[in-house]
């Protein structure tokens, strides 16, 4: 569910007309709904009520400080994968003891920063990382609290580029080797082994891969407990999908039931790291039609948003519903169009042969379900400016990331003395 609906023929974000935002902010821009962010967090929290579970928002899905703060005010922690994301979480008011630092390629500087910040745990993904972290902790007179990320060799049945839990993937310690690595970690003077962790992929639309992975975590938890290693937590990662089209994923309630069935009797704390599930439906990308072009065999709707603003369709062939800001009249004929942007790449295509109502130059459209991996993956390719982000709450709105000027963009670079 989201809070983007038509009122009096105009698409609104909660109580704010998107056409009004377009007039005041300019296009393209991202718009997020506070009500949707809050609802999604509460639905997931209700699904795991009664369990000792902490929900840590995966900041890679949406790194806007206002979005992070909205969720932190509800009790969310943060899952981060870089020093930059860790700094964002701290700046948004997330307590360090509710932050998990994940990622396969943490640098010496990043590990040191996380140690000094006092994060809840650092999820280690390789033996070289474990050894480096041990030495850094000893040098600072500390013990690094870690989770060991396990690769369970489970196929998430999602897009190949967002599958992370197969044995050929780069993430985590192969699950049959994990007991040996956990014993090694437990013997290190600079390491406090707190948990085992897993994350098998993103946008999962069925529960079986989760269940398969969690059962392997359960077996590992009990195995190392018998060896005398008493883990305090299990980190379940994220990955629960959202409905980009008409194919609904499992509900948070069913997801919570599955967690209880697999892990509810172990008596340990649980960490959940949702990203897309919390923010995906909470955002739209609003764009203006520049031209409607009649090609030899196709009609092209050319809009002012490009793949640098929303790269998911180009990278993953991802589907986003496209909504006219002005509600189409009942019974109007829909015709197929290719919806494209202005970037000098054929891959700058949002939809091919998508049935759409009549649209003309200067009309406004919204790409729905764009709150996850939209702005956070954007770039200045083709010399295009990063676009604004707007947060709505009820009848109010705020620009939470302003559009930079061209001078701002150029000011980030310097010419060398010889030029």
mmCIF file of C-alpha atoms in Angstrom:
data_model
loop_
_atom_site.group_PDB
_atom_site.id
_atom_site.type_symbol
_atom_site.label_atom_id
_atom_site.label_comp_id
_atom_site.label_asym_id
_atom_site.label_seq_id
_atom_site.Cartn_x
_atom_site.Cartn_y
_atom_site.Cartn_z
ATOM 1 C CA UNK A 1 0.000 0.000 0.000
ATOM 2 C CA UNK A 2 1.146 3.574 -0.655
ATOM 3 C CA UNK A 3 -0.233 7.076 -0.210
ATOM 4 C CA UNK A 4 -0.077 8.242 -3.837
ATOM 5 C CA UNK A 5 -3.685 8.546 -5.013
ATOM 6 C CA UNK A 6 -5.844 10.585 -7.369
ATOM 7 C CA UNK A 7 -7.946 13.329 -5.800
ATOM 8 C CA UNK A 8 -10.193 15.447 -7.963
ATOM 9 C CA UNK A 9 -8.409 14.129 -11.032
ATOM 10 C CA UNK A 10 -4.882 14.942 -9.836
ATOM 11 C CA UNK A 11 -2.268 12.542 -8.436
ATOM 12 C CA UNK A 12 -1.361 13.467 -4.868
ATOM 13 C CA UNK A 13 1.338 12.458 -2.417
ATOM 14 C CA UNK A 14 -0.754 12.283 0.754
ATOM 15 C CA UNK A 15 -2.399 15.753 0.765
ATOM 16 C CA UNK A 16 -0.010 17.445 -1.683
ATOM 17 C CA UNK A 17 -0.715 17.597 -5.450
ATOM 18 C CA UNK A 18 2.317 16.401 -7.396
ATOM 19 C CA UNK A 19 1.618 19.052 -10.023
ATOM 20 C CA UNK A 20 2.098 21.694 -7.324
ATOM 21 C CA UNK A 21 5.470 20.188 -6.415
ATOM 22 C CA UNK A 22 6.458 20.133 -10.083
ATOM 23 C CA UNK A 23 5.630 23.837 -10.375
ATOM 24 C CA UNK A 24 7.578 24.781 -7.237
ATOM 25 C CA UNK A 25 10.524 22.365 -7.404
ATOM 26 C CA UNK A 26 10.883 21.715 -11.131
ATOM 27 C CA UNK A 27 11.155 18.345 -12.837
ATOM 28 C CA UNK A 28 12.378 15.713 -12.562
ATOM 29 C CA UNK A 29 12.267 15.084 -8.820
ATOM 30 C CA UNK A 30 11.745 12.300 -6.306
ATOM 31 C CA UNK A 31 8.875 12.508 -3.837
ATOM 32 C CA UNK A 32 8.572 10.372 -0.691
ATOM 33 C CA UNK A 33 5.550 9.828 1.530
ATOM 34 C CA UNK A 34 6.086 9.876 5.311
ATOM 35 C CA UNK A 35 2.812 8.011 5.842
ATOM 36 C CA UNK A 36 3.951 5.134 3.645
ATOM 37 C CA UNK A 37 7.357 4.920 5.336
ATOM 38 C CA UNK A 38 5.667 4.830 8.730
ATOM 39 C CA UNK A 39 3.055 2.277 7.694
ATOM 40 C CA UNK A 40 5.563 -0.141 6.186
ATOM 41 C CA UNK A 41 7.780 -0.022 9.257
ATOM 42 C CA UNK A 42 4.827 -0.634 11.564
ATOM 43 C CA UNK A 43 3.520 -3.544 9.451
ATOM 44 C CA UNK A 44 6.896 -5.275 9.623
ATOM 45 C CA UNK A 45 7.256 -4.532 13.344
ATOM 46 C CA UNK A 46 3.830 -6.083 13.948
ATOM 47 C CA UNK A 47 4.860 -9.158 11.935
ATOM 48 C CA UNK A 48 7.737 -9.871 14.343
ATOM 49 C CA UNK A 49 6.018 -8.673 17.533
ATOM 50 C CA UNK A 50 6.880 -10.876 20.485
ATOM 51 C CA UNK A 51 10.291 -11.766 19.098
ATOM 52 C CA UNK A 52 13.460 -10.054 20.322
ATOM 53 C CA UNK A 53 13.881 -8.435 16.911
ATOM 54 C CA UNK A 54 15.554 -5.201 15.839
ATOM 55 C CA UNK A 55 14.714 -3.737 12.422
ATOM 56 C CA UNK A 56 17.774 -2.106 10.840
ATOM 57 C CA UNK A 57 16.957 -0.160 7.674
ATOM 58 C CA UNK A 58 19.317 -0.996 4.794
ATOM 59 C CA UNK A 59 20.502 2.481 3.863
ATOM 60 C CA UNK A 60 21.753 1.388 0.445
ATOM 61 C CA UNK A 61 18.094 1.407 -0.654
ATOM 62 C CA UNK A 62 17.629 5.096 0.139
ATOM 63 C CA UNK A 63 20.287 7.215 1.816
ATOM 64 C CA UNK A 64 18.350 10.445 2.242
ATOM 65 C CA UNK A 65 18.837 11.801 5.772
ATOM 66 C CA UNK A 66 15.165 12.716 6.156
ATOM 67 C CA UNK A 67 14.070 9.207 5.156
ATOM 68 C CA UNK A 68 16.548 7.638 7.583
ATOM 69 C CA UNK A 69 15.430 10.017 10.348
ATOM 70 C CA UNK A 70 11.752 9.239 9.736
ATOM 71 C CA UNK A 71 12.442 5.534 10.243
ATOM 72 C CA UNK A 72 14.855 6.102 13.138
ATOM 73 C CA UNK A 73 12.135 8.036 14.975
ATOM 74 C CA UNK A 74 10.013 4.873 14.775
ATOM 75 C CA UNK A 75 12.797 2.814 16.347
ATOM 76 C CA UNK A 76 14.682 1.593 13.284
ATOM 77 C CA UNK A 77 18.384 0.947 13.388
ATOM 78 C CA UNK A 78 20.541 0.930 10.264
ATOM 79 C CA UNK A 79 22.350 -1.572 8.090
ATOM 80 C CA UNK A 80 25.287 0.164 6.369
ATOM 81 C CA UNK A 81 27.869 -0.986 3.844
ATOM 82 C CA UNK A 82 30.368 1.893 3.813
ATOM 83 C CA UNK A 83 31.780 4.626 6.009
ATOM 84 C CA UNK A 84 29.671 7.117 4.082
ATOM 85 C CA UNK A 85 26.470 5.226 4.907
ATOM 86 C CA UNK A 86 27.593 4.895 8.532
ATOM 87 C CA UNK A 87 28.116 8.651 8.708
ATOM 88 C CA UNK A 88 24.672 9.172 7.171
ATOM 89 C CA UNK A 89 23.073 6.941 9.794
ATOM 90 C CA UNK A 90 24.825 8.755 12.630
ATOM 91 C CA UNK A 91 23.950 12.170 11.154
ATOM 92 C CA UNK A 92 20.283 11.122 10.997
ATOM 93 C CA UNK A 93 20.332 10.242 14.696
ATOM 94 C CA UNK A 94 20.573 6.456 14.572
ATOM 95 C CA UNK A 95 22.336 5.312 17.775
ATOM 96 C CA UNK A 96 25.586 3.464 16.974
ATOM 97 C CA UNK A 97 24.444 0.528 19.097
ATOM 98 C CA UNK A 98 21.632 -0.007 16.541
ATOM 99 C CA UNK A 99 23.910 0.015 13.477
ATOM 100 C CA UNK A 100 25.217 -3.086 11.682
ATOM 101 C CA UNK A 101 28.198 -2.602 9.344
ATOM 102 C CA UNK A 102 28.016 -5.093 6.453
ATOM 103 C CA UNK A 103 29.858 -5.362 3.140
ATOM 104 C CA UNK A 104 32.411 -7.577 1.478
ATOM 105 C CA UNK A 105 35.119 -4.948 0.925
ATOM 106 C CA UNK A 106 35.491 -2.840 4.063
ATOM 107 C CA UNK A 107 38.780 -0.938 4.105
ATOM 108 C CA UNK A 108 41.166 -0.529 7.010
ATOM 109 C CA UNK A 109 39.940 3.059 7.447
ATOM 110 C CA UNK A 110 36.291 2.004 7.423
ATOM 111 C CA UNK A 111 36.835 -0.754 9.981
ATOM 112 C CA UNK A 112 38.706 1.679 12.220
ATOM 113 C CA UNK A 113 35.905 4.238 11.957
ATOM 114 C CA UNK A 114 33.296 1.585 12.820
ATOM 115 C CA UNK A 115 35.326 0.434 15.826
ATOM 116 C CA UNK A 116 35.642 3.981 17.121
ATOM 117 C CA UNK A 117 31.938 4.677 16.505
ATOM 118 C CA UNK A 118 30.942 1.675 18.620
ATOM 119 C CA UNK A 119 28.521 0.037 16.180
ATOM 120 C CA UNK A 120 26.410 -2.918 17.278
ATOM 121 C CA UNK A 121 28.408 -5.347 15.139
ATOM 122 C CA UNK A 122 30.627 -5.606 12.105
ATOM 123 C CA UNK A 123 29.543 -8.421 9.798
ATOM 124 C CA UNK A 124 32.753 -10.087 8.650
ATOM 125 C CA UNK A 125 32.714 -11.680 5.191
ATOM 126 C CA UNK A 126 36.180 -13.235 4.806
ATOM 127 C CA UNK A 127 39.073 -14.583 6.852
ATOM 128 C CA UNK A 128 41.452 -11.797 5.738
ATOM 129 C CA UNK A 129 38.902 -9.254 6.975
ATOM 130 C CA UNK A 130 38.631 -11.119 10.270
ATOM 131 C CA UNK A 131 42.407 -11.076 10.751
ATOM 132 C CA UNK A 132 42.683 -7.391 9.897
ATOM 133 C CA UNK A 133 39.834 -6.469 12.231
ATOM 134 C CA UNK A 134 41.429 -8.466 15.046
ATOM 135 C CA UNK A 135 44.705 -6.597 14.664
ATOM 136 C CA UNK A 136 42.992 -3.211 14.465
ATOM 137 C CA UNK A 137 40.968 -3.924 17.597
ATOM 138 C CA UNK A 138 44.010 -5.085 19.568
ATOM 139 C CA UNK A 139 45.953 -1.977 18.532
ATOM 140 C CA UNK A 140 43.101 0.177 19.880
ATOM 141 C CA UNK A 141 42.680 -1.806 23.085
ATOM 142 C CA UNK A 142 39.229 -3.011 22.052
ATOM 143 C CA UNK A 143 37.333 -6.149 21.145
ATOM 144 C CA UNK A 144 35.429 -5.889 17.890
ATOM 145 C CA UNK A 145 31.884 -7.232 18.120
ATOM 146 C CA UNK A 146 31.281 -9.244 14.965
ATOM 147 C CA UNK A 147 28.747 -11.263 13.091
ATOM 148 C CA UNK A 148 30.022 -13.822 10.611
ATOM 149 C CA UNK A 149 28.186 -13.576 7.314
ATOM 150 C CA UNK A 150 27.449 -17.057 6.063
ATOM 151 C CA UNK A 151 26.912 -17.936 2.409
ATOM 152 C CA UNK A 152 24.233 -20.668 2.625
ATOM 153 C CA UNK A 153 24.386 -21.662 -1.078
ATOM 154 C CA UNK A 154 20.691 -20.897 -1.551
ATOM 155 C CA UNK A 155 19.293 -19.614 -4.846
ATOM 156 C CA UNK A 156 17.036 -16.650 -4.089
ATOM 157 C CA UNK A 157 15.157 -17.057 -7.406
ATOM 158 C CA UNK A 158 15.497 -13.360 -8.131
ATOM 159 C CA UNK A 159 17.407 -11.343 -10.740
ATOM 160 C CA UNK A 160 20.953 -12.695 -11.194
ATOM 161 C CA UNK A 161 22.468 -9.286 -10.437
ATOM 162 C CA UNK A 162 20.822 -9.076 -7.003
ATOM 163 C CA UNK A 163 21.317 -12.690 -5.893
ATOM 164 C CA UNK A 164 23.942 -12.884 -3.141
ATOM 165 C CA UNK A 165 23.675 -16.259 -1.397
ATOM 166 C CA UNK A 166 24.918 -18.850 -3.910
ATOM 167 C CA UNK A 167 28.310 -20.483 -3.487
ATOM 168 C CA UNK A 168 29.619 -18.725 -6.590
ATOM 169 C CA UNK A 169 28.692 -15.287 -5.231
ATOM 170 C CA UNK A 170 31.318 -13.041 -3.629
ATOM 171 C CA UNK A 171 29.523 -12.602 -0.318
ATOM 172 C CA UNK A 172 30.104 -14.344 3.003
ATOM 173 C CA UNK A 173 31.818 -17.496 4.279
ATOM 174 C CA UNK A 174 30.756 -20.775 2.682
ATOM 175 C CA UNK A 175 28.382 -22.320 5.196
ATOM 176 C CA UNK A 176 30.182 -25.662 5.605
ATOM 177 C CA UNK A 177 33.377 -23.774 6.495
ATOM 178 C CA UNK A 178 31.653 -21.377 8.881
ATOM 179 C CA UNK A 179 32.059 -23.539 12.051
ATOM 180 C CA UNK A 180 35.845 -23.602 11.562
ATOM 181 C CA UNK A 181 35.982 -19.832 11.029
ATOM 182 C CA UNK A 182 33.757 -19.195 14.050
ATOM 183 C CA UNK A 183 36.064 -21.283 16.236
ATOM 184 C CA UNK A 184 39.035 -19.345 14.895
ATOM 185 C CA UNK A 185 37.298 -16.020 15.589
ATOM 186 C CA UNK A 186 36.294 -17.035 19.108
ATOM 187 C CA UNK A 187 39.969 -17.672 19.942
ATOM 188 C CA UNK A 188 41.113 -14.219 18.792
ATOM 189 C CA UNK A 189 41.805 -11.713 21.580
ATOM 190 C CA UNK A 190 40.436 -8.752 19.600
ATOM 191 C CA UNK A 191 37.184 -10.402 18.506
ATOM 192 C CA UNK A 192 33.840 -10.852 20.282
ATOM 193 C CA UNK A 193 31.729 -13.261 18.227
ATOM 194 C CA UNK A 194 28.127 -12.166 18.687
ATOM 195 C CA UNK A 195 26.168 -13.489 15.715
ATOM 196 C CA UNK A 196 25.903 -15.256 12.420
ATOM 197 C CA UNK A 197 24.391 -13.391 9.488
ATOM 198 C CA UNK A 198 22.911 -14.075 6.083
ATOM 199 C CA UNK A 199 21.565 -12.086 3.146
ATOM 200 C CA UNK A 200 20.636 -14.126 0.084
ATOM 201 C CA UNK A 201 19.456 -11.388 -2.255
ATOM 202 C CA UNK A 202 16.996 -8.646 -2.994
ATOM 203 C CA UNK A 203 13.409 -8.541 -4.274
ATOM 204 C CA UNK A 204 12.546 -12.124 -3.259
ATOM 205 C CA UNK A 205 8.981 -13.044 -4.203
ATOM 206 C CA UNK A 206 8.699 -16.390 -2.401
ATOM 207 C CA UNK A 207 9.438 -17.564 1.139
ATOM 208 C CA UNK A 208 11.129 -20.911 0.452
ATOM 209 C CA UNK A 209 14.623 -19.481 -0.212
ATOM 210 C CA UNK A 210 14.414 -17.576 3.078
ATOM 211 C CA UNK A 211 13.288 -20.705 4.899
ATOM 212 C CA UNK A 212 16.084 -22.793 3.371
ATOM 213 C CA UNK A 213 18.695 -20.220 4.407
ATOM 214 C CA UNK A 214 17.293 -19.765 7.902
ATOM 215 C CA UNK A 215 17.274 -23.526 8.525
ATOM 216 C CA UNK A 216 20.966 -23.620 7.689
ATOM 217 C CA UNK A 217 21.548 -20.750 10.114
ATOM 218 C CA UNK A 218 19.597 -22.673 12.746
ATOM 219 C CA UNK A 219 21.748 -25.777 12.260
ATOM 220 C CA UNK A 220 24.918 -23.687 12.437
ATOM 221 C CA UNK A 221 23.730 -21.854 15.565
ATOM 222 C CA UNK A 222 23.073 -25.143 17.388
ATOM 223 C CA UNK A 223 26.285 -26.738 16.125
ATOM 224 C CA UNK A 224 28.567 -23.999 17.427
ATOM 225 C CA UNK A 225 26.559 -23.773 20.643
ATOM 226 C CA UNK A 226 27.447 -27.419 21.246
ATOM 227 C CA UNK A 227 31.089 -26.415 20.683
ATOM 228 C CA UNK A 228 30.820 -23.835 23.455
ATOM 229 C CA UNK A 229 30.299 -20.740 21.289
ATOM 230 C CA UNK A 230 27.159 -19.054 22.618
ATOM 231 C CA UNK A 231 25.974 -16.646 19.927
ATOM 232 C CA UNK A 232 23.745 -13.804 21.088
ATOM 233 C CA UNK A 233 22.068 -12.941 17.792
ATOM 234 C CA UNK A 234 21.136 -14.134 14.336
ATOM 235 C CA UNK A 235 21.130 -11.550 11.534
ATOM 236 C CA UNK A 236 18.528 -12.469 8.899
ATOM 237 C CA UNK A 237 19.430 -9.780 6.372
ATOM 238 C CA UNK A 238 16.694 -8.385 4.141
ATOM 239 C CA UNK A 239 15.381 -9.058 0.669
ATOM 240 C CA UNK A 240 11.599 -9.332 1.004
ATOM 241 C CA UNK A 241 10.170 -8.146 -2.300
ATOM 242 C CA UNK A 242 7.551 -5.533 -3.082
ATOM 243 C CA UNK A 243 4.877 -5.398 -5.822
ATOM 244 C CA UNK A 244 6.343 -3.520 -8.780
ATOM 245 C CA UNK A 245 3.634 -5.009 -10.989
ATOM 246 C CA UNK A 246 0.567 -7.160 -10.368
ATOM 247 C CA UNK A 247 2.505 -10.051 -8.809
ATOM 248 C CA UNK A 248 2.302 -9.609 -5.022
ATOM 249 C CA UNK A 249 5.205 -10.966 -2.938
ATOM 250 C CA UNK A 250 4.662 -12.704 0.409
ATOM 251 C CA UNK A 251 3.178 -10.495 3.086
ATOM 252 C CA UNK A 252 5.257 -9.298 6.041
ATOM 253 C CA UNK A 253 2.881 -11.306 8.268
ATOM 254 C CA UNK A 254 3.718 -14.534 6.416
ATOM 255 C CA UNK A 255 7.394 -13.625 6.512
ATOM 256 C CA UNK A 256 7.200 -13.136 10.273
ATOM 257 C CA UNK A 257 5.388 -16.463 10.695
ATOM 258 C CA UNK A 258 8.126 -18.213 8.726
ATOM 259 C CA UNK A 259 10.808 -16.638 10.949
ATOM 260 C CA UNK A 260 9.004 -17.902 14.059
ATOM 261 C CA UNK A 261 8.697 -21.409 12.632
ATOM 262 C CA UNK A 262 12.398 -21.650 11.836
ATOM 263 C CA UNK A 263 14.077 -19.652 14.601
ATOM 264 C CA UNK A 264 11.534 -18.625 17.205
ATOM 265 C CA UNK A 265 12.552 -21.255 19.787
ATOM 266 C CA UNK A 266 16.294 -20.522 19.841
ATOM 267 C CA UNK A 267 16.079 -17.860 22.525
ATOM 268 C CA UNK A 268 18.384 -15.403 20.767
ATOM 269 C CA UNK A 269 17.928 -11.881 19.445
ATOM 270 C CA UNK A 270 17.199 -11.345 15.758
ATOM 271 C CA UNK A 271 18.247 -8.601 13.367
ATOM 272 C CA UNK A 272 16.209 -7.792 10.263
ATOM 273 C CA UNK A 273 17.655 -5.562 7.542
ATOM 274 C CA UNK A 274 14.872 -4.528 5.152
ATOM 275 C CA UNK A 275 15.529 -1.844 2.578
ATOM 276 C CA UNK A 276 13.260 -1.965 -0.446
ATOM 277 C CA UNK A 277 10.341 -3.290 1.627
ATOM 278 C CA UNK A 278 10.319 -0.104 3.722
ATOM 279 C CA UNK A 279 10.964 2.551 1.091
ATOM 280 C CA UNK A 280 10.163 1.193 -2.375
ATOM 281 C CA UNK A 281 6.459 2.018 -2.462
ATOM 282 C CA UNK A 282 7.069 5.210 -0.492
ATOM 283 C CA UNK A 283 8.548 7.076 -3.450
ATOM 284 C CA UNK A 284 7.766 8.213 -6.981
ATOM 285 C CA UNK A 285 9.862 9.894 -9.653
ATOM 286 C CA UNK A 286 7.989 12.757 -11.296
ATOM 287 C CA UNK A 287 8.987 13.745 -14.822
ATOM 288 C CA UNK A 288 7.730 16.039 -17.581
ATOM 289 C CA UNK A 289 7.134 15.022 -21.173
ATOM 290 C CA UNK A 290 9.545 16.867 -23.466
ATOM 291 C CA UNK A 291 8.322 15.459 -26.793
ATOM 292 C CA UNK A 292 6.081 12.798 -28.237
ATOM 293 C CA UNK A 293 7.976 11.478 -31.253
ATOM 294 C CA UNK A 294 6.479 9.393 -34.026
ATOM 295 C CA UNK A 295 9.100 6.870 -35.162
ATOM 296 C CA UNK A 296 8.974 4.596 -38.178
ATOM 297 C CA UNK A 297 7.405 1.733 -36.225
ATOM 298 C CA UNK A 298 6.966 3.077 -32.676
ATOM 299 C CA UNK A 299 5.768 6.097 -30.783
ATOM 300 C CA UNK A 300 8.274 7.486 -28.272
ATOM 301 C CA UNK A 301 7.408 9.488 -25.187
ATOM 302 C CA UNK A 302 10.596 11.425 -24.388
ATOM 303 C CA UNK A 303 10.673 12.704 -20.802
ATOM 304 C CA UNK A 304 13.117 14.828 -18.828
ATOM 305 C CA UNK A 305 14.100 12.019 -16.420
ATOM 306 C CA UNK A 306 16.915 9.793 -17.581
ATOM 307 C CA UNK A 307 18.665 6.574 -16.677
ATOM 308 C CA UNK A 308 21.078 8.637 -14.584
ATOM 309 C CA UNK A 309 18.086 9.489 -12.359
ATOM 310 C CA UNK A 310 16.526 6.007 -12.263
ATOM 311 C CA UNK A 311 18.861 3.305 -13.530
ATOM 312 C CA UNK A 312 16.890 0.218 -12.525
ATOM 313 C CA UNK A 313 15.109 -0.314 -15.879
ATOM 314 C CA UNK A 314 18.407 -0.015 -17.778
ATOM 315 C CA UNK A 315 20.378 -2.165 -15.322
ATOM 316 C CA UNK A 316 17.835 -4.818 -14.366
ATOM 317 C CA UNK A 317 15.074 -4.507 -16.984
ATOM 318 C CA UNK A 318 13.027 -3.448 -13.970
ATOM 319 C CA UNK A 319 9.346 -2.606 -14.243
ATOM 320 C CA UNK A 320 7.907 0.641 -12.873
ATOM 321 C CA UNK A 321 4.258 1.534 -13.384
ATOM 322 C CA UNK A 322 3.881 4.900 -15.146
ATOM 323 C CA UNK A 323 1.022 7.124 -14.010
ATOM 324 C CA UNK A 324 -0.169 10.352 -15.622
ATOM 325 C CA UNK A 325 -0.360 13.111 -13.028
ATOM 326 C CA UNK A 326 -3.766 14.088 -14.483
ATOM 327 C CA UNK A 327 -6.120 11.146 -14.126
ATOM 328 C CA UNK A 328 -7.167 9.743 -17.522
ATOM 329 C CA UNK A 329 -10.820 10.061 -18.445
ATOM 330 C CA UNK A 330 -12.923 6.918 -18.100
ATOM 331 C CA UNK A 331 -12.927 4.809 -21.239
ATOM 332 C CA UNK A 332 -10.017 6.598 -22.901
ATOM 333 C CA UNK A 333 -8.056 4.467 -25.355
ATOM 334 C CA UNK A 334 -4.587 3.341 -24.277
ATOM 335 C CA UNK A 335 -1.891 2.925 -26.929
ATOM 336 C CA UNK A 336 1.595 1.374 -26.709
ATOM 337 C CA UNK A 337 4.530 3.767 -26.301
ATOM 338 C CA UNK A 338 8.245 3.507 -25.599
ATOM 339 C CA UNK A 339 8.996 5.751 -22.620
ATOM 340 C CA UNK A 340 12.558 7.044 -22.902
ATOM 341 C CA UNK A 341 14.838 9.682 -21.464
ATOM 342 C CA UNK A 342 17.269 12.193 -22.984
ATOM 343 C CA UNK A 343 20.511 10.263 -22.301
ATOM 344 C CA UNK A 344 22.676 9.341 -25.282
ATOM 345 C CA UNK A 345 22.257 5.609 -24.710
ATOM 346 C CA UNK A 346 19.727 3.227 -26.227
ATOM 347 C CA UNK A 347 19.432 1.681 -22.768
ATOM 348 C CA UNK A 348 17.928 4.956 -21.519
ATOM 349 C CA UNK A 349 14.505 3.359 -21.810
ATOM 350 C CA UNK A 350 12.017 3.095 -18.961
ATOM 351 C CA UNK A 351 9.369 1.031 -20.761
ATOM 352 C CA UNK A 352 8.884 -0.562 -24.143
ATOM 353 C CA UNK A 353 5.479 -0.690 -25.800
ATOM 354 C CA UNK A 354 3.768 0.246 -22.529
ATOM 355 C CA UNK A 355 0.016 0.912 -22.979
ATOM 356 C CA UNK A 356 -0.570 4.515 -21.907
ATOM 357 C CA UNK A 357 -3.383 7.043 -22.248
ATOM 358 C CA UNK A 358 -2.903 10.034 -24.579
ATOM 359 C CA UNK A 359 -0.007 12.201 -23.372
ATOM 360 C CA UNK A 360 1.356 15.402 -24.876
ATOM 361 C CA UNK A 361 4.295 17.760 -24.537
ATOM 362 C CA UNK A 362 4.574 19.271 -21.017
ATOM 363 C CA UNK A 363 2.312 16.647 -19.417
ATOM 364 C CA UNK A 364 3.548 15.220 -16.117
ATOM 365 C CA UNK A 365 4.034 11.537 -15.352
ATOM 366 C CA UNK A 366 5.118 9.608 -12.272
ATOM 367 C CA UNK A 367 7.213 6.441 -12.146
ATOM 368 C CA UNK A 368 5.806 4.552 -9.179
ATOM 369 C CA UNK A 369 7.602 2.342 -6.650
ATOM 370 C CA UNK A 370 10.758 4.425 -7.070
ATOM 371 C CA UNK A 371 11.677 4.979 -3.431
ATOM 372 C CA UNK A 372 14.294 2.214 -3.385
ATOM 373 C CA UNK A 373 17.473 2.225 -5.475
ATOM 374 C CA UNK A 374 16.390 5.369 -7.304
ATOM 375 C CA UNK A 375 18.052 8.507 -5.988
ATOM 376 C CA UNK A 376 20.660 6.445 -4.170
ATOM 377 C CA UNK A 377 21.963 5.028 -7.475
ATOM 378 C CA UNK A 378 21.721 8.268 -9.460
ATOM 379 C CA UNK A 379 24.633 9.994 -11.178
ATOM 380 C CA UNK A 380 25.586 13.070 -13.197
ATOM 381 C CA UNK A 381 26.130 11.120 -16.422
ATOM 382 C CA UNK A 382 25.847 13.283 -19.558
ATOM 383 C CA UNK A 383 26.586 16.311 -17.358
ATOM 384 C CA UNK A 384 23.109 16.159 -15.818
ATOM 385 C CA UNK A 385 22.421 17.556 -12.373
ATOM 386 C CA UNK A 386 21.330 15.330 -9.515
ATOM 387 C CA UNK A 387 17.623 15.845 -8.990
ATOM 388 C CA UNK A 388 15.770 17.066 -5.877
ATOM 389 C CA UNK A 389 14.207 14.821 -3.261
ATOM 390 C CA UNK A 390 11.007 15.959 -1.542
ATOM 391 C CA UNK A 391 9.449 14.521 1.615
ATOM 392 C CA UNK A 392 5.703 14.926 2.162
ATOM 393 C CA UNK A 393 3.867 14.672 5.456
ATOM 394 C CA UNK A 394 0.145 15.282 5.299
ATOM 395 C CA UNK A 395 -0.447 18.612 3.577
ATOM 396 C CA UNK A 396 3.163 19.770 4.070
ATOM 397 C CA UNK A 397 6.322 19.112 2.113
ATOM 398 C CA UNK A 398 10.020 19.905 2.334
ATOM 399 C CA UNK A 399 12.822 19.715 -0.207
ATOM 400 C CA UNK A 400 15.202 17.348 1.588
ATOM 401 C CA UNK A 401 17.848 17.351 -1.125
ATOM 402 C CA UNK A 402 17.870 20.480 -3.308
ATOM 403 C CA UNK A 403 18.818 20.466 -6.950
ATOM 404 C CA UNK A 404 22.425 21.706 -7.290
ATOM 405 C CA UNK A 405 23.352 24.381 -9.804
ATOM 406 C CA UNK A 406 25.717 23.831 -12.706
ATOM 407 C CA UNK A 407 28.227 25.951 -10.820
ATOM 408 C CA UNK A 408 27.902 23.547 -7.880
ATOM 409 C CA UNK A 409 28.606 20.618 -10.182
ATOM 410 C CA UNK A 410 31.644 22.247 -11.790
ATOM 411 C CA UNK A 411 33.025 23.393 -8.432
ATOM 412 C CA UNK A 412 33.763 19.784 -7.423
ATOM 413 C CA UNK A 413 36.603 19.598 -9.986
ATOM 414 C CA UNK A 414 39.947 21.363 -10.451
ATOM 415 C CA UNK A 415 42.222 21.879 -13.423
ATOM 416 C CA UNK A 416 45.880 20.939 -12.869
ATOM 417 C CA UNK A 417 48.506 23.712 -12.827
ATOM 418 C CA UNK A 418 49.847 22.789 -16.276
ATOM 419 C CA UNK A 419 46.481 23.477 -17.866
#
